[in-house]
Coordinates of N, CA and C in Angstrom, one line a residue:
M1 N -23.5 74.8 55.4 CA -22.5 75.8 55.1 C -21.1 75.0 54.9
E2 N -20.5 75.3 53.8 CA -19.2 74.7 53.5 C -18.2 75.8 53.3
I3 N -17.0 75.7 53.9 CA -16.0 76.7 53.7 C -14.8 76.1 53.0
R4 N -14.4 76.7 51.9 CA -13.2 76.3 51.1 C -12.1 77.4 51.2
I5 N -10.9 77.0 51.6 CA -9.8 78.0 51.6 C -9.3 78.1 50.2
L6 N -9.2 79.4 49.8 CA -8.7 79.7 48.4 C -7.2 80.0 48.5
E7 N -6.8 80.7 49.5 CA -5.4 81.1 49.6 C -5.0 81.4 51.0
R8 N -3.8 80.9 51.4 CA -3.2 81.2 52.7 C -1.9 81.8 52.5
R9 N -1.7 83.0 53.0 CA -0.4 83.7 52.8 C 0.1 84.2 54.1
E10 N 1.3 83.9 54.4 CA 2.0 84.3 55.6 C 2.5 85.7 55.5
N11 N 2.3 86.5 56.5 CA 2.8 87.9 56.6 C 3.7 88.0 57.8
P12 N 5.0 87.7 57.7 CA 5.8 87.6 58.9 C 6.1 89.0 59.5
L13 N 6.0 90.1 58.7 CA 6.2 91.4 59.3 C 5.2 91.8 60.3
V14 N 4.0 91.4 60.0 CA 2.9 91.7 60.9 C 2.6 90.6 61.9
G15 N 3.1 89.4 61.6 CA 2.9 88.3 62.5 C 1.5 87.7 62.4
R16 N 1.0 87.5 61.2 CA -0.3 86.9 60.9 C -0.3 86.1 59.6
E17 N -1.3 85.3 59.5 CA -1.6 84.6 58.3 C -2.9 85.2 57.7
E18 N -2.8 85.5 56.4 CA -4.0 86.1 55.7 C -4.7 85.0 54.9
I19 N -5.9 84.8 55.1 CA -6.7 83.7 54.5 C -7.8 84.2 53.7
R20 N -7.9 83.9 52.4 CA -9.0 84.1 51.6 C -9.8 82.8 51.5
F21 N -11.1 82.9 51.6 CA -12.0 81.7 51.6 C -13.3 82.0 50.9
Q22 N -13.9 80.9 50.6 CA -15.2 80.9 49.9 C -16.2 80.1 50.8
I23 N -17.4 80.6 50.9 CA -18.4 79.9 51.7 C -19.6 79.5 50.7
L24 N -19.9 78.3 50.7 CA -21.1 77.8 49.9 C -22.2 77.6 50.9
H25 N -23.3 78.3 50.7 CA -24.5 78.1 51.6 C -25.8 78.1 50.8
P26 N -26.0 77.0 50.0 CA -27.2 76.9 49.2 C -28.5 76.8 50.0
G27 N -29.4 77.7 49.6 CA -30.7 77.7 50.3 C -30.7 78.4 51.6
E28 N -29.6 79.0 52.0 CA -29.5 79.6 53.3 C -29.1 81.1 53.1
A29 N -29.4 81.9 54.1 CA -28.9 83.3 54.1 C -27.4 83.4 54.3
T30 N -26.8 84.5 54.1 CA -25.4 84.7 54.4 C -25.2 84.4 55.8
P31 N -24.2 83.5 56.1 CA -23.9 83.2 57.5 C -23.4 84.3 58.3
S32 N -23.6 84.3 59.6 CA -23.1 85.4 60.5 C -21.6 85.3 60.6
R33 N -21.0 86.4 61.0 CA -19.6 86.4 61.2 C -19.1 85.4 62.3
Q34 N -19.9 85.3 63.3 CA -19.6 84.4 64.4 C -19.6 82.9 64.0
A35 N -20.6 82.6 63.2 CA -20.7 81.2 62.7 C -19.5 80.9 61.7
V36 N -19.2 81.9 60.9 CA -18.0 81.7 60.0 C -16.7 81.6 60.8
K37 N -16.6 82.4 61.8 CA -15.4 82.4 62.6 C -15.2 81.1 63.4
D38 N -16.3 80.6 63.9 CA -16.2 79.3 64.6 C -15.8 78.2 63.7
Q39 N -16.5 78.1 62.5 CA -16.2 77.0 61.6 C -14.8 77.1 61.0
L40 N -14.4 78.3 60.7 CA -13.0 78.6 60.1 C -12.0 78.3 61.1
A41 N -12.2 78.6 62.4 CA -11.2 78.3 63.4 C -11.0 76.8 63.6
S42 N -12.1 76.1 63.5 CA -12.0 74.6 63.7 C -11.3 74.0 62.4
L43 N -11.6 74.6 61.3 CA -11.0 74.1 60.0 C -9.5 74.4 60.0
L44 N -9.0 75.5 60.6 CA -7.6 75.9 60.6 C -6.9 75.2 61.8
G45 N -7.7 74.6 62.7 CA -7.1 73.9 63.9 C -6.6 74.8 64.9
G46 N -7.1 76.0 65.0 CA -6.6 77.0 66.0 C -7.8 77.6 66.8
G47 N -7.4 78.4 67.8 CA -8.5 79.0 68.6 C -9.0 80.2 67.9
G48 N -10.3 80.5 68.1 CA -10.9 81.6 67.4 C -10.6 83.0 68.0
D49 N -9.9 83.0 69.2 CA -9.6 84.3 69.8 C -8.6 85.1 69.1
L50 N -7.8 84.5 68.2 CA -6.8 85.2 67.4 C -7.2 85.4 66.0
L51 N -8.4 85.0 65.6 CA -8.9 85.0 64.3 C -9.9 86.2 64.1
V52 N -9.7 87.0 63.1 CA -10.5 88.2 62.8 C -11.1 88.0 61.4
I53 N -12.4 88.1 61.3 CA -13.1 88.0 60.0 C -13.2 89.5 59.5
L54 N -12.5 89.8 58.5 CA -12.4 91.2 58.0 C -13.5 91.5 57.0
R55 N -13.8 90.5 56.1 CA -14.8 90.8 55.0 C -15.6 89.6 54.7
L56 N -16.9 89.8 54.4 CA -17.8 88.8 53.9 C -18.6 89.5 52.8
R57 N -18.4 89.0 51.6 CA -19.1 89.6 50.4 C -20.0 88.6 49.7
T58 N -21.3 88.9 49.6 CA -22.2 88.0 48.9 C -22.9 88.8 47.8
H59 N -23.0 88.3 46.6 CA -23.7 89.0 45.6 C -25.2 88.7 45.8
Q60 N -26.1 89.6 45.5 CA -27.5 89.5 45.7 C -28.0 88.2 45.0
G61 N -28.7 87.4 45.7 CA -29.3 86.2 45.1 C -28.4 85.0 45.0
S62 N -27.2 85.2 45.5 CA -26.2 84.1 45.3 C -26.0 83.3 46.6
C63 N -25.6 82.1 46.5 CA -25.3 81.3 47.6 C -23.8 81.1 47.8
N64 N -23.0 82.0 47.3 CA -21.6 82.0 47.3 C -21.1 83.3 48.0
T65 N -20.3 83.1 49.0 CA -19.8 84.3 49.7 C -18.3 84.2 49.7
L66 N -17.6 85.3 49.4 CA -16.1 85.4 49.5 C -15.8 86.1 50.8
G67 N -14.7 85.7 51.4 CA -14.3 86.3 52.7 C -12.8 86.4 52.8
L68 N -12.4 87.3 53.8 CA -11.0 87.5 54.1 C -10.9 87.5 55.6
A69 N -9.9 86.7 56.1 CA -9.7 86.6 57.6 C -8.2 86.8 57.8
H70 N -7.8 87.2 59.1 CA -6.5 87.3 59.5 C -6.4 86.4 60.8
L71 N -5.4 85.5 60.8 CA -5.1 84.7 62.0 C -3.8 85.2 62.5
Y72 N -3.8 85.8 63.7 CA -2.6 86.4 64.3 C -1.9 85.4 65.2
R73 N -0.6 85.6 65.3 CA 0.3 84.6 66.0 C 0.3 84.9 67.5
S74 N -0.1 86.1 68.0 CA -0.1 86.4 69.4 C -1.1 87.5 69.7
P75 N -1.6 87.5 70.9 CA -2.6 88.6 71.3 C -2.0 90.0 71.2
D76 N -0.7 90.2 71.4 CA -0.1 91.5 71.2 C -0.2 92.0 69.8
R77 N 0.1 91.1 68.8 CA 0.0 91.4 67.4 C -1.5 91.7 67.0
L78 N -2.4 91.0 67.6 CA -3.8 91.2 67.3 C -4.2 92.6 67.8
K79 N -3.9 93.0 69.0 CA -4.2 94.3 69.5 C -3.6 95.4 68.7
K80 N -2.4 95.2 68.2 CA -1.6 96.2 67.5 C -2.1 96.4 66.1
F81 N -2.5 95.4 65.4 CA -2.7 95.5 64.0 C -4.2 95.2 63.5
A82 N -5.0 94.6 64.3 CA -6.4 94.3 63.9 C -7.2 95.6 64.0
P83 N -8.2 95.8 63.1 CA -9.0 96.9 63.1 C -9.7 97.1 64.4
K84 N -9.7 98.2 65.0 CA -10.2 98.4 66.4 C -11.7 98.2 66.4
H85 N -12.4 98.6 65.4 CA -13.9 98.5 65.4 C -14.3 97.0 65.4
L86 N -13.5 96.1 64.8 CA -13.8 94.7 64.8 C -13.5 94.1 66.2
L87 N -12.5 94.6 66.9 CA -12.2 94.1 68.2 C -13.2 94.6 69.2
Q88 N -13.8 95.8 69.1 CA -14.7 96.4 70.0 C -16.1 95.7 69.9
R89 N -16.4 95.1 68.8 CA -17.7 94.5 68.6 C -17.9 93.4 69.7
G90 N -16.9 92.6 69.9 CA -17.0 91.5 70.9 C -17.1 92.1 72.3
V91 N -16.3 93.2 72.5 CA -16.3 93.8 73.9 C -17.7 94.3 74.2
K92 N -18.3 95.0 73.2 CA -19.7 95.6 73.4 C -20.7 94.6 73.7
E93 N -20.6 93.4 73.0 CA -21.6 92.4 73.2 C -21.5 91.8 74.6
E94 N -20.2 91.6 75.1 CA -20.0 91.1 76.4 C -20.5 92.1 77.5
K95 N -20.2 93.4 77.3 CA -20.7 94.4 78.2 C -22.2 94.5 78.3
A96 N -22.8 94.4 77.1 CA -24.3 94.5 77.1 C -25.0 93.4 77.9
E97 N -24.4 92.2 77.9 CA -25.0 91.1 78.7 C -24.8 91.4 80.2
G98 N -23.7 92.0 80.6 CA -23.5 92.3 82.0 C -24.1 93.5 82.6
E99 N -24.3 94.5 81.8 CA -24.8 95.8 82.3 C -26.3 95.8 82.4
K100 N -26.8 96.6 83.4 CA -28.3 96.6 83.6 C -29.0 97.7 83.0
G101 N -28.4 98.9 82.9 CA -29.1 100.0 82.3 C -28.2 101.2 82.1
G102 N -28.8 102.3 81.7 CA -28.0 103.5 81.4 C -27.5 104.2 82.7
E103 N -26.4 104.8 82.6 CA -25.9 105.6 83.7 C -26.3 107.0 83.5
G104 N -26.6 107.7 84.5 CA -27.1 109.0 84.3 C -26.5 110.0 85.1

């Protein structure tokens, strides 16, 4: 998997950087959001905790995926402006590991 950054745009009003990127993954399935997030964070030189992958689009039968990510400057900005459903995905995964069963 190879990630190429197509555009980086600063959004000072919201306190984030908006990143458009392309992923080349010949002979492989579309990579998971977590794999993309980890590699993109290391490519940008920052922590993945303030990075949100908003979109991954792959055309059927293609090994080319286009994506959009936001890199926030602070945790406060992340909580205020990031889509809540994307933030809750990580929380649900963490809870699922720690919980034992249903409550009744």
